[in-house]
mmCIF file of C-alpha atoms in Angstrom:
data_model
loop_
_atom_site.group_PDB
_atom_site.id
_atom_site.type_symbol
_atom_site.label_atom_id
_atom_site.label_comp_id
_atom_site.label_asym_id
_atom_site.label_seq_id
_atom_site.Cartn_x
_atom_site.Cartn_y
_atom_site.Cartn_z
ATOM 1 C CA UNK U 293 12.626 -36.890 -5.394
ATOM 2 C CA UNK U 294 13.935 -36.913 -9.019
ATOM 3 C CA UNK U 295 17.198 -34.939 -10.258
ATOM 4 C CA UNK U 296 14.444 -32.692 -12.513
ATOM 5 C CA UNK U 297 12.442 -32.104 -9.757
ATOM 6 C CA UNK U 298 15.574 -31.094 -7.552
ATOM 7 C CA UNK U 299 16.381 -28.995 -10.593
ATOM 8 C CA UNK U 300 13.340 -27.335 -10.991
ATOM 9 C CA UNK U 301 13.047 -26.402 -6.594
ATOM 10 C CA UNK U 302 16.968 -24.827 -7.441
ATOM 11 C CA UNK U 303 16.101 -22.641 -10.576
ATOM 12 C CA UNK U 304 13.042 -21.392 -8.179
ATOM 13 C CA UNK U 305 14.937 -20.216 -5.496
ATOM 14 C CA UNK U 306 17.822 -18.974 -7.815
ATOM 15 C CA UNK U 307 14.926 -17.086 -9.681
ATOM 16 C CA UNK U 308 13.585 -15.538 -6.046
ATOM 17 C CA UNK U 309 16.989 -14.648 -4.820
ATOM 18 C CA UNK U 310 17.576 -12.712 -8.649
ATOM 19 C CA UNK U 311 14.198 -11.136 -8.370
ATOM 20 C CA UNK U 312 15.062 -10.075 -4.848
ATOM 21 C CA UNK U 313 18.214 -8.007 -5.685
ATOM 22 C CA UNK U 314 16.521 -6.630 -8.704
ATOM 23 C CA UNK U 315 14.496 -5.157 -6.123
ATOM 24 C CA UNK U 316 17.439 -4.188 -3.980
ATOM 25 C CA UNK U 317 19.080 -2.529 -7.218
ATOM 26 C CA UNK U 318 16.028 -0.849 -8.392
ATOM 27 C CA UNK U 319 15.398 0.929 -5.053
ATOM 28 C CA UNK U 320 18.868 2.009 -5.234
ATOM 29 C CA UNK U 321 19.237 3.787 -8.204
ATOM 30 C CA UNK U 322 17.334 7.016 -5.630
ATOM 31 C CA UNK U 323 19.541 7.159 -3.185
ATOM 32 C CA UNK U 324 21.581 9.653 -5.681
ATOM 33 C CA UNK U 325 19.055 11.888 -6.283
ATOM 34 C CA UNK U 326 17.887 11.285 -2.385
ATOM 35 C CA UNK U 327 21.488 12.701 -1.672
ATOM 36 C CA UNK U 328 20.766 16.100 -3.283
ATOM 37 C CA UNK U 329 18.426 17.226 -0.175
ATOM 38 C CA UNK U 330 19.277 20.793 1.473
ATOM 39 C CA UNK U 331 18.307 21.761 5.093
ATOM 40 C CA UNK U 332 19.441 24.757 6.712
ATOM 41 C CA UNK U 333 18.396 26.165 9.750
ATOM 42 C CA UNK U 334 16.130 28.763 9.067
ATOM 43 C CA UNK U 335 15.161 30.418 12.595
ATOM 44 C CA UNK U 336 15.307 29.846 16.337
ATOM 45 C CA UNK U 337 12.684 32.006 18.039
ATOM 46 C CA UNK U 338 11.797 31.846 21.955
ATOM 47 C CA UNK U 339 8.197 30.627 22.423
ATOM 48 C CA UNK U 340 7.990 30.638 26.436
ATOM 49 C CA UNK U 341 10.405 31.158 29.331
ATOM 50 C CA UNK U 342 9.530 29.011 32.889
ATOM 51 C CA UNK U 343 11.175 31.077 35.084
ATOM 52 C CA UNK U 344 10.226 28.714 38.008
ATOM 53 C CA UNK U 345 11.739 25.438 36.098
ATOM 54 C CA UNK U 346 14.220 27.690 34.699
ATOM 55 C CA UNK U 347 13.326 26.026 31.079
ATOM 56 C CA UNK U 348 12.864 27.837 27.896
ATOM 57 C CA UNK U 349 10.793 26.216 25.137
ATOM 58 C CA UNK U 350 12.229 27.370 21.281
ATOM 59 C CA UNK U 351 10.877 27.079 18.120
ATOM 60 C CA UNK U 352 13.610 25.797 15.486
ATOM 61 C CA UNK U 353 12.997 25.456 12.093
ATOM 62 C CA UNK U 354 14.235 23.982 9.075
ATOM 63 C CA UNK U 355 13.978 24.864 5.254
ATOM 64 C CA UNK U 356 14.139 21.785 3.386
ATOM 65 C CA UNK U 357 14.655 22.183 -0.148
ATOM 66 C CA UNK U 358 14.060 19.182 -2.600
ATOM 67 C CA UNK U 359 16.764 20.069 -5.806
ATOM 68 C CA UNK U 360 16.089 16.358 -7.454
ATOM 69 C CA UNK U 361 13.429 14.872 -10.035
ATOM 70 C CA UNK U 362 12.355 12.745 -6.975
ATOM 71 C CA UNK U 363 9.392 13.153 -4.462
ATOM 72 C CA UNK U 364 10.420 12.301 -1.034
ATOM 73 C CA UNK U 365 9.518 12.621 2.718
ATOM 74 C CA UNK U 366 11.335 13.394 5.831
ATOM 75 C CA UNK U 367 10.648 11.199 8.727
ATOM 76 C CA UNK U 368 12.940 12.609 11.023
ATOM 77 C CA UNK U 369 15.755 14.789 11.916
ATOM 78 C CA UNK U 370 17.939 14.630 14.823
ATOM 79 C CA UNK U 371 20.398 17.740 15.745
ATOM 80 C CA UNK U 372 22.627 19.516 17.780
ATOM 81 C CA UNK U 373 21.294 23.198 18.620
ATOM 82 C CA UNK U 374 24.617 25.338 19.426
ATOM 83 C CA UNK U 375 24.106 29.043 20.290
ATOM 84 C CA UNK U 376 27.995 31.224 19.456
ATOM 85 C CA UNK U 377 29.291 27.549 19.038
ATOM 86 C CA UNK U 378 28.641 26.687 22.661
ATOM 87 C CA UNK U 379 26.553 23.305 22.456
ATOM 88 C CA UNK U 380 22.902 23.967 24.213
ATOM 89 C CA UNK U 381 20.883 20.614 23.857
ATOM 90 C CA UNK U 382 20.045 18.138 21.133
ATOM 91 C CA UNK U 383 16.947 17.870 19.362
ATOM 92 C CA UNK U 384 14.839 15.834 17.474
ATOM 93 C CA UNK U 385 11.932 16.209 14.463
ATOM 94 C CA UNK U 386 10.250 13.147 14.326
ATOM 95 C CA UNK U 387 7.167 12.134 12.093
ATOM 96 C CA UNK U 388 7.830 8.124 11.953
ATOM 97 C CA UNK U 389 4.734 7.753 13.352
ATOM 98 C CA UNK U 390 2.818 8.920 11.110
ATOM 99 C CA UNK U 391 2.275 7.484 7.473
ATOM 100 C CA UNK U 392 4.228 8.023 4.292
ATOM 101 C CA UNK U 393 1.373 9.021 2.338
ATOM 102 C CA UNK U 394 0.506 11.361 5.809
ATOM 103 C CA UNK U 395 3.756 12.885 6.016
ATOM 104 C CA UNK U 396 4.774 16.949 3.944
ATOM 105 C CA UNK U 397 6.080 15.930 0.504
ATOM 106 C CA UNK U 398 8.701 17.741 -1.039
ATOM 107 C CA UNK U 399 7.895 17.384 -4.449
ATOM 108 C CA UNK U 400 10.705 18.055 -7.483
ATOM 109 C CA UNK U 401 11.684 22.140 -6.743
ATOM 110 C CA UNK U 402 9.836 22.255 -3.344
ATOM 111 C CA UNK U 403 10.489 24.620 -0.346
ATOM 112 C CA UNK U 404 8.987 23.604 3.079
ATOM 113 C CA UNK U 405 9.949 24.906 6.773
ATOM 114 C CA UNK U 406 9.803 22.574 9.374
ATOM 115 C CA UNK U 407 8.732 23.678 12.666
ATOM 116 C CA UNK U 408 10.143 21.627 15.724
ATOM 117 C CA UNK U 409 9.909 22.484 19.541
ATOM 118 C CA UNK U 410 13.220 22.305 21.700
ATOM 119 C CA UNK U 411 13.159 22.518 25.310
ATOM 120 C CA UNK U 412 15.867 24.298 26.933
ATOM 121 C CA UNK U 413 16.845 23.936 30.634
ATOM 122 C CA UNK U 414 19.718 25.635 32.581
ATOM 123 C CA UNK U 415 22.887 24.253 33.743
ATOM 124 C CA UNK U 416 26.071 25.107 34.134
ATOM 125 C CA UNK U 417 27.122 24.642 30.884
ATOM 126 C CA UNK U 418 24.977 26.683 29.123
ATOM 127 C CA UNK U 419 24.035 29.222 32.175
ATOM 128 C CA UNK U 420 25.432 32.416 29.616
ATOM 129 C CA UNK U 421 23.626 31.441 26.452
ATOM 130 C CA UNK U 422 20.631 30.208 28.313
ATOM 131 C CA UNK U 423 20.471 34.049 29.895
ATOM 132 C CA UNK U 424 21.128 35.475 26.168
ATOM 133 C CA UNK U 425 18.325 33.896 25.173
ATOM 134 C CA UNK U 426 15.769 34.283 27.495
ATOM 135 C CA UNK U 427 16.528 38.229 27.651
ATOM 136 C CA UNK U 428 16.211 38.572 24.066
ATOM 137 C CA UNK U 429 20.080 39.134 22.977
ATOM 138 C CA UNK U 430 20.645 38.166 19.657
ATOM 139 C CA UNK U 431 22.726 35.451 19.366
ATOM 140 C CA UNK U 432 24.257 33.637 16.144
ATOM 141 C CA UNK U 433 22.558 29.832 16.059
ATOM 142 C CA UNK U 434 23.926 26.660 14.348
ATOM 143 C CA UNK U 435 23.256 23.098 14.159
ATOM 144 C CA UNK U 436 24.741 19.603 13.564
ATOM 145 C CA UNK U 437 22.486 16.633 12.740
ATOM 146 C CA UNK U 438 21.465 13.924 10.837
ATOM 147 C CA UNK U 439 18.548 13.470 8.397
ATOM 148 C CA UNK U 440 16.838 10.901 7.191
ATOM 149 C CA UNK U 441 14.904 10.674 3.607
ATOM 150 C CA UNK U 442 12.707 8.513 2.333
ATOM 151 C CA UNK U 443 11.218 7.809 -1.129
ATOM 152 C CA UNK U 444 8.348 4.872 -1.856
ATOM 153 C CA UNK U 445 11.620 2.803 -2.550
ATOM 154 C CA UNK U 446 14.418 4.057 -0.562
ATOM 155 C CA UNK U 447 15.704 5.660 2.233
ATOM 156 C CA UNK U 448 18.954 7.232 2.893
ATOM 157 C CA UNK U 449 20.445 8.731 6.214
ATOM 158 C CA UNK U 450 22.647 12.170 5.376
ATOM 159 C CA UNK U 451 24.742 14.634 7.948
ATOM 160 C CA UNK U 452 24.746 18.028 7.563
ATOM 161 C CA UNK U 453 25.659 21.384 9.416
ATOM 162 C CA UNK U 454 24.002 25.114 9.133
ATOM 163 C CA UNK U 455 24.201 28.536 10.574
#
């Protein structure tokens, strides 16, 4: 194989490997406006008590709020449900399997709740809030989690906390 022919197979993969973190950059320039997402836990709300299991089935949901110029999706959210601070389960709003183009968009300015079902079983631990809540007390709920949000060219993983 000739030196220009050596050349020319070098200034092709050079020219992949440039185009490839143009792509890299490119996507990145969302994960700023990706960043600006606001959940907050909007309402727990008991949807059926098995006294026999002694399990509880709740209905949490989100508001998601989309402040940015960007469209995105949500394809999941994982969380810590604590009722008066005591931690009561973990959680998890999935919707990976289902398509991008399937999936709620939160356009520029949108407002969507997200409804996700947590299953709550007594123990020990959680033997006095699990009672508050099956009996209807009213009881002050927060959560800790992680979401993830995705855009047709990025996708960013953020923390957050409500009450």
């Amino acid at each position: 194989m000739g030196l220009q022919s050596k050349m020319t197979v070098y200034a092709a993969i050079a020219g992949l490997l440039a185009m490839m973190g143009g792509f890299v950059f490119y996507a990145s320039l969302d994960n700023p406006e990706l960043d600006k997402i606001e959940i907050d836990l909007f309402d727990v709300q008991v949807i059926d008590v098995n006294n026999i299991d002694n399990r509880a089935t709740l209905e949490v949901m989100f508001l998601v709020k989309n402040p940015s110029e960007k469209t995105f999706t949500i394809p999941s959210i994982s969380y810590d449900l604590y009722a008066d601070g005591v931690l009561i389960g973990s959680g998890q709003y999935s919707t990976e399997d289902v398509a991008m183009p399937g999936r709620a968009a939160f356009y520029p300015g949108a407002e969507i709740p997200l409804k996700n079902m947590f299953y709550l079983t007594l123990t020990e631990q959680n033997a006095q809030q699990y009672n508050a809540i099956v009996n209807g007390e009213e009881l002050d709920f927060s959560v800790n989690g992680m979401v993830v949000v995705e855009s047709a060219w990025s996708l960013i993983e953020k923390e957050f906390k409500s009450n």
